[in-house]
PDB file of C-alpha atoms in Angstrom:
ATOM      1  CA  UNK A   1      15.686 181.965 109.776  1.00  0.00           C
ATOM      2  CA  UNK A   2      13.284 179.114 110.351  1.00  0.00           C
ATOM      3  CA  UNK A   3      11.447 179.850 107.098  1.00  0.00           C
ATOM      4  CA  UNK A   4      14.690 179.562 105.078  1.00  0.00           C
ATOM      5  CA  UNK A   5      15.478 176.123 106.458  1.00  0.00           C
ATOM      6  CA  UNK A   6      15.179 173.310 103.940  1.00  0.00           C
ATOM      7  CA  UNK A   7      13.447 170.245 105.286  1.00  0.00           C
ATOM      8  CA  UNK A   8      14.817 166.988 103.963  1.00  0.00           C
ATOM      9  CA  UNK A   9      12.437 164.092 103.140  1.00  0.00           C
ATOM     10  CA  UNK A  10      12.068 161.664 105.955  1.00  0.00           C
ATOM     11  CA  UNK A  11      10.603 158.775 103.910  1.00  0.00           C
ATOM     12  CA  UNK A  12      11.775 156.948 100.877  1.00  0.00           C
ATOM     13  CA  UNK A  13       8.557 157.816  99.009  1.00  0.00           C
ATOM     14  CA  UNK A  14       9.115 161.519  99.644  1.00  0.00           C
ATOM     15  CA  UNK A  15      12.718 161.319  98.496  1.00  0.00           C
ATOM     16  CA  UNK A  16      11.670 159.579  95.286  1.00  0.00           C
ATOM     17  CA  UNK A  17       8.986 162.218  94.639  1.00  0.00           C
ATOM     18  CA  UNK A  18      11.540 165.008  94.999  1.00  0.00           C
ATOM     19  CA  UNK A  19      14.002 163.252  92.714  1.00  0.00           C
ATOM     20  CA  UNK A  20      11.261 163.005  90.069  1.00  0.00           C
ATOM     21  CA  UNK A  21      10.887 166.785  90.123  1.00  0.00           C
ATOM     22  CA  UNK A  22      14.604 167.529  89.852  1.00  0.00           C
ATOM     23  CA  UNK A  23      15.971 168.855  86.551  1.00  0.00           C
ATOM     24  CA  UNK A  24      16.942 166.068  84.160  1.00  0.00           C
ATOM     25  CA  UNK A  25      18.873 165.899  80.922  1.00  0.00           C
ATOM     26  CA  UNK A  26      15.864 164.249  79.250  1.00  0.00           C
ATOM     27  CA  UNK A  27      12.748 165.667  80.935  1.00  0.00           C
ATOM     28  CA  UNK A  28       9.662 163.697  81.731  1.00  0.00           C
ATOM     29  CA  UNK A  29       6.520 164.079  79.598  1.00  0.00           C
ATOM     30  CA  UNK A  30       4.772 167.337  80.362  1.00  0.00           C
ATOM     31  CA  UNK A  31       1.477 166.978  82.208  1.00  0.00           C
ATOM     32  CA  UNK A  32      -1.448 169.295  81.770  1.00  0.00           C
ATOM     33  CA  UNK A  33      -3.469 170.729  84.668  1.00  0.00           C
ATOM     34  CA  UNK A  34      -7.129 171.141  83.636  1.00  0.00           C
ATOM     35  CA  UNK A  35      -9.335 173.188  85.938  1.00  0.00           C
ATOM     36  CA  UNK A  36     -12.603 175.161  85.967  1.00  0.00           C
ATOM     37  CA  UNK A  37     -13.038 178.725  87.136  1.00  0.00           C
ATOM     38  CA  UNK A  38     -15.550 180.195  89.515  1.00  0.00           C
ATOM     39  CA  UNK A  39     -18.320 180.085  86.866  1.00  0.00           C
ATOM     40  CA  UNK A  40     -18.420 177.818  83.839  1.00  0.00           C
ATOM     41  CA  UNK A  41     -20.911 177.234  81.058  1.00  0.00           C
ATOM     42  CA  UNK A  42     -21.879 173.785  79.821  1.00  0.00           C
ATOM     43  CA  UNK A  43     -19.848 174.248  76.657  1.00  0.00           C
ATOM     44  CA  UNK A  44     -16.709 175.059  78.663  1.00  0.00           C
ATOM     45  CA  UNK A  45     -17.171 172.045  80.970  1.00  0.00           C
ATOM     46  CA  UNK A  46     -17.758 169.676  78.044  1.00  0.00           C
ATOM     47  CA  UNK A  47     -14.762 171.163  76.145  1.00  0.00           C
ATOM     48  CA  UNK A  48     -12.477 170.609  79.102  1.00  0.00           C
ATOM     49  CA  UNK A  49     -13.701 166.986  79.429  1.00  0.00           C
ATOM     50  CA  UNK A  50     -13.099 166.300  75.746  1.00  0.00           C
ATOM     51  CA  UNK A  51      -9.610 167.852  75.839  1.00  0.00           C
ATOM     52  CA  UNK A  52      -8.883 165.762  78.916  1.00  0.00           C
ATOM     53  CA  UNK A  53      -9.782 162.611  76.930  1.00  0.00           C
ATOM     54  CA  UNK A  54      -7.378 163.655  74.182  1.00  0.00           C
ATOM     55  CA  UNK A  55      -4.576 164.411  76.658  1.00  0.00           C
ATOM     56  CA  UNK A  56      -4.887 161.298  78.813  1.00  0.00           C
ATOM     57  CA  UNK A  57      -2.818 159.879  80.627  1.00  0.00           C
ATOM     58  CA  UNK A  58      -0.689 163.066  80.712  1.00  0.00           C
ATOM     59  CA  UNK A  59      -3.405 165.258  82.272  1.00  0.00           C
ATOM     60  CA  UNK A  60      -4.737 166.034  85.738  1.00  0.00           C
ATOM     61  CA  UNK A  61      -8.336 167.368  85.956  1.00  0.00           C
ATOM     62  CA  UNK A  62      -9.436 169.226  89.060  1.00  0.00           C
ATOM     63  CA  UNK A  63     -12.890 168.211  90.297  1.00  0.00           C
ATOM     64  CA  UNK A  64     -14.033 171.459  91.861  1.00  0.00           C
ATOM     65  CA  UNK A  65     -14.313 175.137  90.832  1.00  0.00           C
ATOM     66  CA  UNK A  66     -11.368 177.434  91.595  1.00  0.00           C
ATOM     67  CA  UNK A  67     -11.613 181.133  92.255  1.00  0.00           C
ATOM     68  CA  UNK A  68      -8.612 182.058  90.076  1.00  0.00           C
ATOM     69  CA  UNK A  69      -8.070 184.887  87.644  1.00  0.00           C
ATOM     70  CA  UNK A  70      -4.807 183.987  85.830  1.00  0.00           C
ATOM     71  CA  UNK A  71      -4.291 187.313  84.016  1.00  0.00           C
ATOM     72  CA  UNK A  72      -4.797 189.335  87.197  1.00  0.00           C
ATOM     73  CA  UNK A  73      -2.993 187.092  89.655  1.00  0.00           C
ATOM     74  CA  UNK A  74      -1.327 183.844  88.505  1.00  0.00           C
ATOM     75  CA  UNK A  75       0.112 182.903  91.948  1.00  0.00           C
ATOM     76  CA  UNK A  76      -2.664 180.395  92.868  1.00  0.00           C
ATOM     77  CA  UNK A  77      -2.389 178.802  89.447  1.00  0.00           C
ATOM     78  CA  UNK A  78       1.386 178.527  89.721  1.00  0.00           C
ATOM     79  CA  UNK A  79       0.988 176.904  93.163  1.00  0.00           C
ATOM     80  CA  UNK A  80      -1.487 174.319  91.850  1.00  0.00           C
ATOM     81  CA  UNK A  81       0.740 173.566  88.887  1.00  0.00           C
ATOM     82  CA  UNK A  82       3.727 173.038  91.165  1.00  0.00           C
ATOM     83  CA  UNK A  83       1.773 170.873  93.598  1.00  0.00           C
ATOM     84  CA  UNK A  84       0.429 168.603  90.825  1.00  0.00           C
ATOM     85  CA  UNK A  85       3.796 168.618  88.909  1.00  0.00           C
ATOM     86  CA  UNK A  86       2.224 170.040  85.727  1.00  0.00           C
ATOM     87  CA  UNK A  87       3.956 172.360  83.267  1.00  0.00           C
ATOM     88  CA  UNK A  88       0.918 172.965  81.051  1.00  0.00           C
ATOM     89  CA  UNK A  89      -2.545 174.186  82.102  1.00  0.00           C
ATOM     90  CA  UNK A  90      -6.017 174.649  80.642  1.00  0.00           C
ATOM     91  CA  UNK A  91      -8.344 177.000  82.521  1.00  0.00           C
ATOM     92  CA  UNK A  92     -12.019 177.409  81.592  1.00  0.00           C
ATOM     93  CA  UNK A  93     -14.429 180.108  82.814  1.00  0.00           C
ATOM     94  CA  UNK A  94     -17.447 182.051  81.619  1.00  0.00           C
ATOM     95  CA  UNK A  95     -18.674 185.520  82.505  1.00  0.00           C
ATOM     96  CA  UNK A  96     -20.857 188.214  81.050  1.00  0.00           C
ATOM     97  CA  UNK A  97     -17.820 190.163  79.793  1.00  0.00           C
ATOM     98  CA  UNK A  98     -15.970 187.081  78.490  1.00  0.00           C
ATOM     99  CA  UNK A  99     -18.313 184.158  77.804  1.00  0.00           C
ATOM    100  CA  UNK A 100     -16.894 180.732  76.985  1.00  0.00           C
ATOM    101  CA  UNK A 101     -13.374 181.665  77.973  1.00  0.00           C
ATOM    102  CA  UNK A 102     -10.517 179.169  77.546  1.00  0.00           C
ATOM    103  CA  UNK A 103      -6.954 179.982  78.767  1.00  0.00           C
ATOM    104  CA  UNK A 104      -3.992 177.881  77.638  1.00  0.00           C
ATOM    105  CA  UNK A 105      -0.544 178.356  79.097  1.00  0.00           C
ATOM    106  CA  UNK A 106       2.750 176.833  80.190  1.00  0.00           C
ATOM    107  CA  UNK A 107       5.113 177.386  83.056  1.00  0.00           C
ATOM    108  CA  UNK A 108       8.913 177.563  83.410  1.00  0.00           C
ATOM    109  CA  UNK A 109      10.792 177.537  86.691  1.00  0.00           C
ATOM    110  CA  UNK A 110       7.437 177.362  88.545  1.00  0.00           C
ATOM    111  CA  UNK A 111       6.237 180.650  86.947  1.00  0.00           C
ATOM    112  CA  UNK A 112       3.919 181.350  84.022  1.00  0.00           C
ATOM    113  CA  UNK A 113       5.891 181.606  80.788  1.00  0.00           C
ATOM    114  CA  UNK A 114       3.211 182.051  78.087  1.00  0.00           C
ATOM    115  CA  UNK A 115      -0.511 182.393  78.429  1.00  0.00           C
ATOM    116  CA  UNK A 116      -3.207 182.921  75.765  1.00  0.00           C
ATOM    117  CA  UNK A 117      -6.873 183.600  76.296  1.00  0.00           C
ATOM    118  CA  UNK A 118      -9.227 182.220  73.640  1.00  0.00           C
ATOM    119  CA  UNK A 119     -12.907 182.682  73.123  1.00  0.00           C
ATOM    120  CA  UNK A 120     -14.898 179.611  71.985  1.00  0.00           C
ATOM    121  CA  UNK A 121     -17.114 180.939  69.146  1.00  0.00           C
ATOM    122  CA  UNK A 122     -18.414 177.540  68.070  1.00  0.00           C
ATOM    123  CA  UNK A 123     -18.079 174.143  69.747  1.00  0.00           C
ATOM    124  CA  UNK A 124     -19.276 170.634  68.866  1.00  0.00           C
ATOM    125  CA  UNK A 125     -18.709 167.981  71.525  1.00  0.00           C
ATOM    126  CA  UNK A 126     -17.024 164.694  70.964  1.00  0.00           C
ATOM    127  CA  UNK A 127     -20.145 162.677  71.709  1.00  0.00           C
ATOM    128  CA  UNK A 128     -22.160 164.381  68.939  1.00  0.00           C
ATOM    129  CA  UNK A 129     -19.991 162.813  66.229  1.00  0.00           C
ATOM    130  CA  UNK A 130     -21.468 159.345  65.656  1.00  0.00           C
ATOM    131  CA  UNK A 131     -18.285 157.854  64.236  1.00  0.00           C
ATOM    132  CA  UNK A 132     -15.757 155.329  65.427  1.00  0.00           C
ATOM    133  CA  UNK A 133     -13.206 156.749  67.875  1.00  0.00           C
ATOM    134  CA  UNK A 134      -9.489 156.160  68.143  1.00  0.00           C
ATOM    135  CA  UNK A 135      -7.762 153.868  70.670  1.00  0.00           C
ATOM    136  CA  UNK A 136      -6.468 155.366  73.878  1.00  0.00           C
ATOM    137  CA  UNK A 137      -2.914 156.754  74.256  1.00  0.00           C
ATOM    138  CA  UNK A 138      -2.558 157.370  70.526  1.00  0.00           C
ATOM    139  CA  UNK A 139      -0.017 159.948  69.457  1.00  0.00           C
ATOM    140  CA  UNK A 140      -1.623 162.491  67.094  1.00  0.00           C
ATOM    141  CA  UNK A 141      -0.303 163.879  63.796  1.00  0.00           C
ATOM    142  CA  UNK A 142      -0.361 167.716  64.282  1.00  0.00           C
ATOM    143  CA  UNK A 143      -0.939 169.881  61.190  1.00  0.00           C
ATOM    144  CA  UNK A 144      -0.889 173.705  61.013  1.00  0.00           C
ATOM    145  CA  UNK A 145      -2.697 175.148  57.986  1.00  0.00           C
ATOM    146  CA  UNK A 146      -2.401 178.742  56.812  1.00  0.00           C
ATOM    147  CA  UNK A 147       0.478 181.050  55.923  1.00  0.00           C
ATOM    148  CA  UNK A 148      -0.212 183.525  58.736  1.00  0.00           C
ATOM    149  CA  UNK A 149       1.272 181.382  61.474  1.00  0.00           C
ATOM    150  CA  UNK A 150       4.693 182.969  60.792  1.00  0.00           C
ATOM    151  CA  UNK A 151       3.642 186.574  60.252  1.00  0.00           C
ATOM    152  CA  UNK A 152       4.068 187.853  63.815  1.00  0.00           C
ATOM    153  CA  UNK A 153       5.935 186.786  66.914  1.00  0.00           C
ATOM    154  CA  UNK A 154       2.681 186.441  68.806  1.00  0.00           C
ATOM    155  CA  UNK A 155       1.247 183.943  66.302  1.00  0.00           C
ATOM    156  CA  UNK A 156       4.527 182.027  66.338  1.00  0.00           C
ATOM    157  CA  UNK A 157       4.333 181.722  70.095  1.00  0.00           C
ATOM    158  CA  UNK A 158       0.664 180.563  69.891  1.00  0.00           C
ATOM    159  CA  UNK A 159       1.712 177.891  67.381  1.00  0.00           C
ATOM    160  CA  UNK A 160       4.493 176.803  69.714  1.00  0.00           C
ATOM    161  CA  UNK A 161       2.078 176.682  72.665  1.00  0.00           C
ATOM    162  CA  UNK A 162      -0.454 174.564  70.736  1.00  0.00           C
ATOM    163  CA  UNK A 163       2.279 172.179  69.643  1.00  0.00           C
ATOM    164  CA  UNK A 164       3.559 171.913  73.195  1.00  0.00           C
ATOM    165  CA  UNK A 165       0.027 171.396  74.512  1.00  0.00           C
ATOM    166  CA  UNK A 166      -1.064 168.516  72.202  1.00  0.00           C
ATOM    167  CA  UNK A 167       2.227 166.795  71.369  1.00  0.00           C
ATOM    168  CA  UNK A 168       2.480 163.723  73.583  1.00  0.00           C
ATOM    169  CA  UNK A 169       6.031 162.640  72.850  1.00  0.00           C
ATOM    170  CA  UNK A 170       8.811 163.140  70.300  1.00  0.00           C
ATOM    171  CA  UNK A 171       9.486 159.987  68.307  1.00  0.00           C
ATOM    172  CA  UNK A 172      12.215 158.918  65.885  1.00  0.00           C
ATOM    173  CA  UNK A 173      10.238 156.400  63.752  1.00  0.00           C
ATOM    174  CA  UNK A 174       6.642 155.666  62.944  1.00  0.00           C
ATOM    175  CA  UNK A 175       4.555 152.738  61.825  1.00  0.00           C
ATOM    176  CA  UNK A 176       1.876 153.341  59.197  1.00  0.00           C
ATOM    177  CA  UNK A 177      -0.741 151.210  61.002  1.00  0.00           C
ATOM    178  CA  UNK A 178      -0.079 153.130  64.218  1.00  0.00           C
ATOM    179  CA  UNK A 179      -1.114 156.475  62.752  1.00  0.00           C
ATOM    180  CA  UNK A 180      -4.800 156.927  63.695  1.00  0.00           C
ATOM    181  CA  UNK A 181      -5.339 160.480  64.827  1.00  0.00           C
ATOM    182  CA  UNK A 182      -4.903 163.890  63.151  1.00  0.00           C
ATOM    183  CA  UNK A 183      -5.203 167.251  64.900  1.00  0.00           C
ATOM    184  CA  UNK A 184      -5.592 170.177  62.457  1.00  0.00           C
ATOM    185  CA  UNK A 185      -5.189 173.838  63.382  1.00  0.00           C
ATOM    186  CA  UNK A 186      -6.222 176.236  60.620  1.00  0.00           C
ATOM    187  CA  UNK A 187      -5.656 179.992  60.880  1.00  0.00           C
ATOM    188  CA  UNK A 188      -8.192 181.948  58.783  1.00  0.00           C
ATOM    189  CA  UNK A 189      -7.885 185.489  57.420  1.00  0.00           C
ATOM    190  CA  UNK A 190      -9.722 187.011  60.428  1.00  0.00           C
ATOM    191  CA  UNK A 191      -7.251 185.192  62.786  1.00  0.00           C
ATOM    192  CA  UNK A 192      -9.755 182.565  63.900  1.00  0.00           C
ATOM    193  CA  UNK A 193      -8.208 179.221  64.797  1.00  0.00           C
ATOM    194  CA  UNK A 194     -10.238 176.228  63.604  1.00  0.00           C
ATOM    195  CA  UNK A 195      -9.443 173.124  65.693  1.00  0.00           C
ATOM    196  CA  UNK A 196     -10.522 169.881  64.057  1.00  0.00           C
ATOM    197  CA  UNK A 197      -9.881 166.247  65.030  1.00  0.00           C
ATOM    198  CA  UNK A 198      -9.890 163.422  62.474  1.00  0.00           C
ATOM    199  CA  UNK A 199      -9.564 159.671  62.532  1.00  0.00           C
ATOM    200  CA  UNK A 200      -7.385 158.150  59.812  1.00  0.00           C
ATOM    201  CA  UNK A 201      -8.809 155.264  57.770  1.00  0.00           C
ATOM    202  CA  UNK A 202      -6.539 153.193  55.567  1.00  0.00           C
ATOM    203  CA  UNK A 203      -8.330 151.998  52.424  1.00  0.00           C
ATOM    204  CA  UNK A 204      -7.242 149.596  49.664  1.00  0.00           C
ATOM    205  CA  UNK A 205      -5.718 151.393  46.705  1.00  0.00           C
ATOM    206  CA  UNK A 206      -4.482 148.491  44.528  1.00  0.00           C
ATOM    207  CA  UNK A 207      -0.915 149.575  45.291  1.00  0.00           C
ATOM    208  CA  UNK A 208       1.556 149.081  48.050  1.00  0.00           C
ATOM    209  CA  UNK A 209       0.681 152.405  49.648  1.00  0.00           C
ATOM    210  CA  UNK A 210      -2.880 152.487  51.000  1.00  0.00           C
ATOM    211  CA  UNK A 211      -5.388 155.281  50.267  1.00  0.00           C
ATOM    212  CA  UNK A 212      -5.965 157.528  53.274  1.00  0.00           C
ATOM    213  CA  UNK A 213      -9.355 159.013  54.225  1.00  0.00           C
ATOM    214  CA  UNK A 214     -10.002 161.422  57.094  1.00  0.00           C
ATOM    215  CA  UNK A 215     -13.214 161.148  59.095  1.00  0.00           C
ATOM    216  CA  UNK A 216     -14.012 163.939  61.551  1.00  0.00           C
ATOM    217  CA  UNK A 217     -14.561 162.522  65.034  1.00  0.00           C
ATOM    218  CA  UNK A 218     -14.571 165.674  67.210  1.00  0.00           C
ATOM    219  CA  UNK A 219     -14.231 167.758  69.226  1.00  0.00           C
ATOM    220  CA  UNK A 220     -14.570 170.777  66.939  1.00  0.00           C
ATOM    221  CA  UNK A 221     -13.718 174.258  68.178  1.00  0.00           C
ATOM    222  CA  UNK A 222     -13.515 177.745  66.641  1.00  0.00           C
ATOM    223  CA  UNK A 223     -11.186 179.843  68.778  1.00  0.00           C
ATOM    224  CA  UNK A 224     -10.662 183.643  68.643  1.00  0.00           C
ATOM    225  CA  UNK A 225      -7.699 185.213  70.395  1.00  0.00           C
ATOM    226  CA  UNK A 226      -8.702 187.645  73.149  1.00  0.00           C
ATOM    227  CA  UNK A 227      -5.705 188.355  75.401  1.00  0.00           C
ATOM    228  CA  UNK A 228      -2.069 187.145  75.416  1.00  0.00           C
ATOM    229  CA  UNK A 229       0.757 187.220  77.906  1.00  0.00           C
ATOM    230  CA  UNK A 230       3.972 186.402  76.088  1.00  0.00           C
ATOM    231  CA  UNK A 231       7.383 185.933  77.744  1.00  0.00           C
ATOM    232  CA  UNK A 232      10.223 188.264  76.827  1.00  0.00           C
ATOM    233  CA  UNK A 233      12.761 187.173  74.260  1.00  0.00           C
ATOM    234  CA  UNK A 234      15.494 186.680  76.836  1.00  0.00           C
ATOM    235  CA  UNK A 235      13.319 184.565  79.132  1.00  0.00           C
ATOM    236  CA  UNK A 236      11.996 182.544  76.184  1.00  0.00           C
ATOM    237  CA  UNK A 237      15.563 181.876  74.981  1.00  0.00           C
ATOM    238  CA  UNK A 238      16.561 180.645  78.455  1.00  0.00           C
ATOM    239  CA  UNK A 239      13.483 178.411  78.657  1.00  0.00           C
ATOM    240  CA  UNK A 240      14.223 176.852  75.239  1.00  0.00           C
ATOM    241  CA  UNK A 241      17.893 176.249  75.927  1.00  0.00           C
ATOM    242  CA  UNK A 242      18.983 172.614  75.698  1.00  0.00           C
ATOM    243  CA  UNK A 243      21.767 170.941  77.596  1.00  0.00           C
ATOM    244  CA  UNK A 244      25.092 170.625  75.780  1.00  0.00           C
ATOM    245  CA  UNK A 245      24.803 166.784  75.925  1.00  0.00           C
ATOM    246  CA  UNK A 246      21.621 166.823  73.814  1.00  0.00           C
ATOM    247  CA  UNK A 247      22.932 169.261  71.216  1.00  0.00           C
ATOM    248  CA  UNK A 248      24.021 167.575  68.045  1.00  0.00           C
ATOM    249  CA  UNK A 249      27.710 168.215  67.133  1.00  0.00           C
ATOM    250  CA  UNK A 250      28.027 170.519  64.161  1.00  0.00           C
ATOM    251  CA  UNK A 251      29.335 168.630  61.136  1.00  0.00           C
ATOM    252  CA  UNK A 252      31.305 170.503  58.531  1.00  0.00           C
ATOM    253  CA  UNK A 253      29.935 170.672  54.980  1.00  0.00           C
ATOM    254  CA  UNK A 254      26.818 168.702  55.979  1.00  0.00           C
ATOM    255  CA  UNK A 255      23.316 170.255  55.751  1.00  0.00           C
ATOM    256  CA  UNK A 256      19.743 168.980  56.190  1.00  0.00           C
ATOM    257  CA  UNK A 257      16.751 170.150  54.154  1.00  0.00           C
ATOM    258  CA  UNK A 258      13.177 170.654  55.283  1.00  0.00           C
ATOM    259  CA  UNK A 259      12.307 167.013  54.616  1.00  0.00           C
ATOM    260  CA  UNK A 260      15.104 165.741  56.800  1.00  0.00           C
ATOM    261  CA  UNK A 261      17.375 164.569  53.927  1.00  0.00           C
ATOM    262  CA  UNK A 262      21.126 164.938  54.547  1.00  0.00           C
ATOM    263  CA  UNK A 263      23.246 166.687  51.915  1.00  0.00           C
ATOM    264  CA  UNK A 264      27.025 166.546  52.043  1.00  0.00           C
ATOM    265  CA  UNK A 265      29.649 168.569  50.159  1.00  0.00           C
ATOM    266  CA  UNK A 266      32.865 166.870  49.144  1.00  0.00           C
ATOM    267  CA  UNK A 267      35.918 168.889  47.985  1.00  0.00           C
ATOM    268  CA  UNK A 268      37.967 167.005  45.342  1.00  0.00           C
ATOM    269  CA  UNK A 269      41.271 168.266  43.858  1.00  0.00           C
ATOM    270  CA  UNK A 270      41.840 168.772  40.139  1.00  0.00           C
ATOM    271  CA  UNK A 271      42.144 165.423  38.392  1.00  0.00           C
ATOM    272  CA  UNK A 272      44.343 164.560  35.457  1.00  0.00           C
ATOM    273  CA  UNK A 273      42.162 162.802  32.948  1.00  0.00           C
ATOM    274  CA  UNK A 274      45.146 161.320  31.109  1.00  0.00           C
ATOM    275  CA  UNK A 275      46.230 159.211  34.077  1.00  0.00           C
ATOM    276  CA  UNK A 276      42.710 158.425  35.246  1.00  0.00           C
ATOM    277  CA  UNK A 277      42.125 154.673  35.523  1.00  0.00           C
ATOM    278  CA  UNK A 278      39.081 153.649  33.490  1.00  0.00           C
ATOM    279  CA  UNK A 279      37.475 150.344  32.744  1.00  0.00           C
ATOM    280  CA  UNK A 280      39.596 148.273  30.396  1.00  0.00           C
ATOM    281  CA  UNK A 281      37.888 147.207  27.173  1.00  0.00           C
ATOM    282  CA  UNK A 282      39.064 145.198  24.188  1.00  0.00           C
ATOM    283  CA  UNK A 283      37.916 147.997  21.954  1.00  0.00           C
ATOM    284  CA  UNK A 284      40.325 150.354  23.655  1.00  0.00           C
ATOM    285  CA  UNK A 285      43.399 148.135  23.324  1.00  0.00           C
ATOM    286  CA  UNK A 286      46.247 149.327  21.083  1.00  0.00           C
ATOM    287  CA  UNK A 287      46.879 147.473  17.858  1.00  0.00           C
ATOM    288  CA  UNK A 288      50.228 145.806  17.038  1.00  0.00           C
ATOM    289  CA  UNK A 289      51.157 148.657  14.661  1.00  0.00           C
ATOM    290  CA  UNK A 290      50.435 151.278  17.370  1.00  0.00           C
ATOM    291  CA  UNK A 291      52.539 149.369  19.929  1.00  0.00           C
ATOM    292  CA  UNK A 292      55.414 149.064  17.404  1.00  0.00           C
ATOM    293  CA  UNK A 293      55.282 152.776  16.625  1.00  0.00           C
ATOM    294  CA  UNK A 294      55.193 153.648  20.310  1.00  0.00           C
ATOM    295  CA  UNK A 295      58.215 151.485  20.939  1.00  0.00           C
ATOM    296  CA  UNK A 296      60.149 153.163  18.079  1.00  0.00           C
ATOM    297  CA  UNK A 297      59.240 156.584  19.462  1.00  0.00           C
ATOM    298  CA  UNK A 298      60.447 155.597  22.890  1.00  0.00           C
ATOM    299  CA  UNK A 299      63.763 154.334  21.537  1.00  0.00           C
ATOM    300  CA  UNK A 300      64.162 157.510  19.549  1.00  0.00           C
ATOM    301  CA  UNK A 301      63.497 159.636  22.643  1.00  0.00           C
ATOM    302  CA  UNK A 302      66.077 157.613  24.590  1.00  0.00           C
ATOM    303  CA  UNK A 303      68.659 158.009  21.896  1.00  0.00           C
ATOM    304  CA  UNK A 304      68.138 161.748  21.666  1.00  0.00           C
ATOM    305  CA  UNK A 305      68.414 162.010  25.459  1.00  0.00           C
ATOM    306  CA  UNK A 306      71.749 160.059  25.489  1.00  0.00           C
ATOM    307  CA  UNK A 307      73.103 162.194  22.627  1.00  0.00           C
ATOM    308  CA  UNK A 308      72.270 165.357  24.550  1.00  0.00           C
ATOM    309  CA  UNK A 309      74.034 164.035  27.637  1.00  0.00           C
ATOM    310  CA  UNK A 310      77.246 163.235  25.573  1.00  0.00           C
ATOM    311  CA  UNK A 311      77.215 166.713  24.101  1.00  0.00           C
ATOM    312  CA  UNK A 312      76.842 168.269  27.508  1.00  0.00           C
ATOM    313  CA  UNK A 313      79.730 166.159  28.765  1.00  0.00           C
ATOM    314  CA  UNK A 314      82.025 167.222  25.855  1.00  0.00           C
ATOM    315  CA  UNK A 315      81.221 170.887  26.346  1.00  0.00           C
ATOM    316  CA  UNK A 316      82.011 170.640  30.053  1.00  0.00           C
ATOM    317  CA  UNK A 317      85.345 168.963  29.294  1.00  0.00           C
ATOM    318  CA  UNK A 318      86.323 171.686  26.804  1.00  0.00           C
ATOM    319  CA  UNK A 319      85.439 174.319  29.320  1.00  0.00           C
ATOM    320  CA  UNK A 320      87.718 172.697  31.916  1.00  0.00           C
ATOM    321  CA  UNK A 321      90.665 172.543  29.459  1.00  0.00           C
ATOM    322  CA  UNK A 322      90.288 176.213  28.657  1.00  0.00           C
ATOM    323  CA  UNK A 323      90.397 177.056  32.331  1.00  0.00           C
ATOM    324  CA  UNK A 324      93.600 174.990  32.724  1.00  0.00           C
ATOM    325  CA  UNK A 325      95.243 176.837  29.820  1.00  0.00           C
ATOM    326  CA  UNK A 326      94.390 180.166  31.324  1.00  0.00           C
ATOM    327  CA  UNK A 327      95.936 179.146  34.626  1.00  0.00           C
ATOM    328  CA  UNK A 328      99.155 178.118  32.862  1.00  0.00           C
ATOM    329  CA  UNK A 329      99.547 181.370  30.976  1.00  0.00           C
ATOM    330  CA  UNK A 330      99.081 183.322  34.157  1.00  0.00           C
TER     331      UNK A 330
END
């Protein structure tokens, strides 16, 4: 029974730390745990350092090697992620069977949700690109090239994992001068993922919109998929569920296209064109002769209507007299 007892925090700092880890309507930014395995090559170490620079300040890099095999036993990895309050992880290792091994994954409810093992076929470090770098804490523009990203459920999950890994924050508006960094993920025909990093340069174009040039600044990676561990559809649906407060209310007859433009449908009843009010123009005014003729027609219609009423009244009177005569004879 002692192991089931929940120990309450005794200090204010401990209470605040626990409150930070509690579920929230709007979650904190996801942090990434970056760690090395038992054996690592120089390329893996340098790749992890470069990825740590791109992820800062939302990353936590472990300084020593860890004897962890995530695909065989993920318990130590889940414990480290929980201790460091990280929901994403990057794990690098190298062996004779799997050289230059890079594992990306994410956790949900303190357990591994998705995990993908990549092999680094080609790598060029950030320091080998002798170009100007971007400023720190810059949000990248993420681009996915290739039509095969949507072919299978596994590729769709890998795309979602990469987007979750490198997206810093979700924003509502952007400033053109603040866009400096582009991350490109290209899926080739042989299912190799080409990861490229570019710096955006705004050049004069003689117009209001500047001309944009992309300069590669590194790092550059060619990744091949080796092993995957994908969550079931039910668990993935539960992990992606949003609170009811954040869900936008469904609006009737309003749709939104791929570019974010809002389209509304309005239902209007049948209109009578004859009584429709239009703009008055002198050219559409009636002449004196047309007004005189319209007045005569109106008087004629009124006279005919009064004559019909008199005839109806006379016929009703005759009918009443006939009924009286009949009653007398009886």
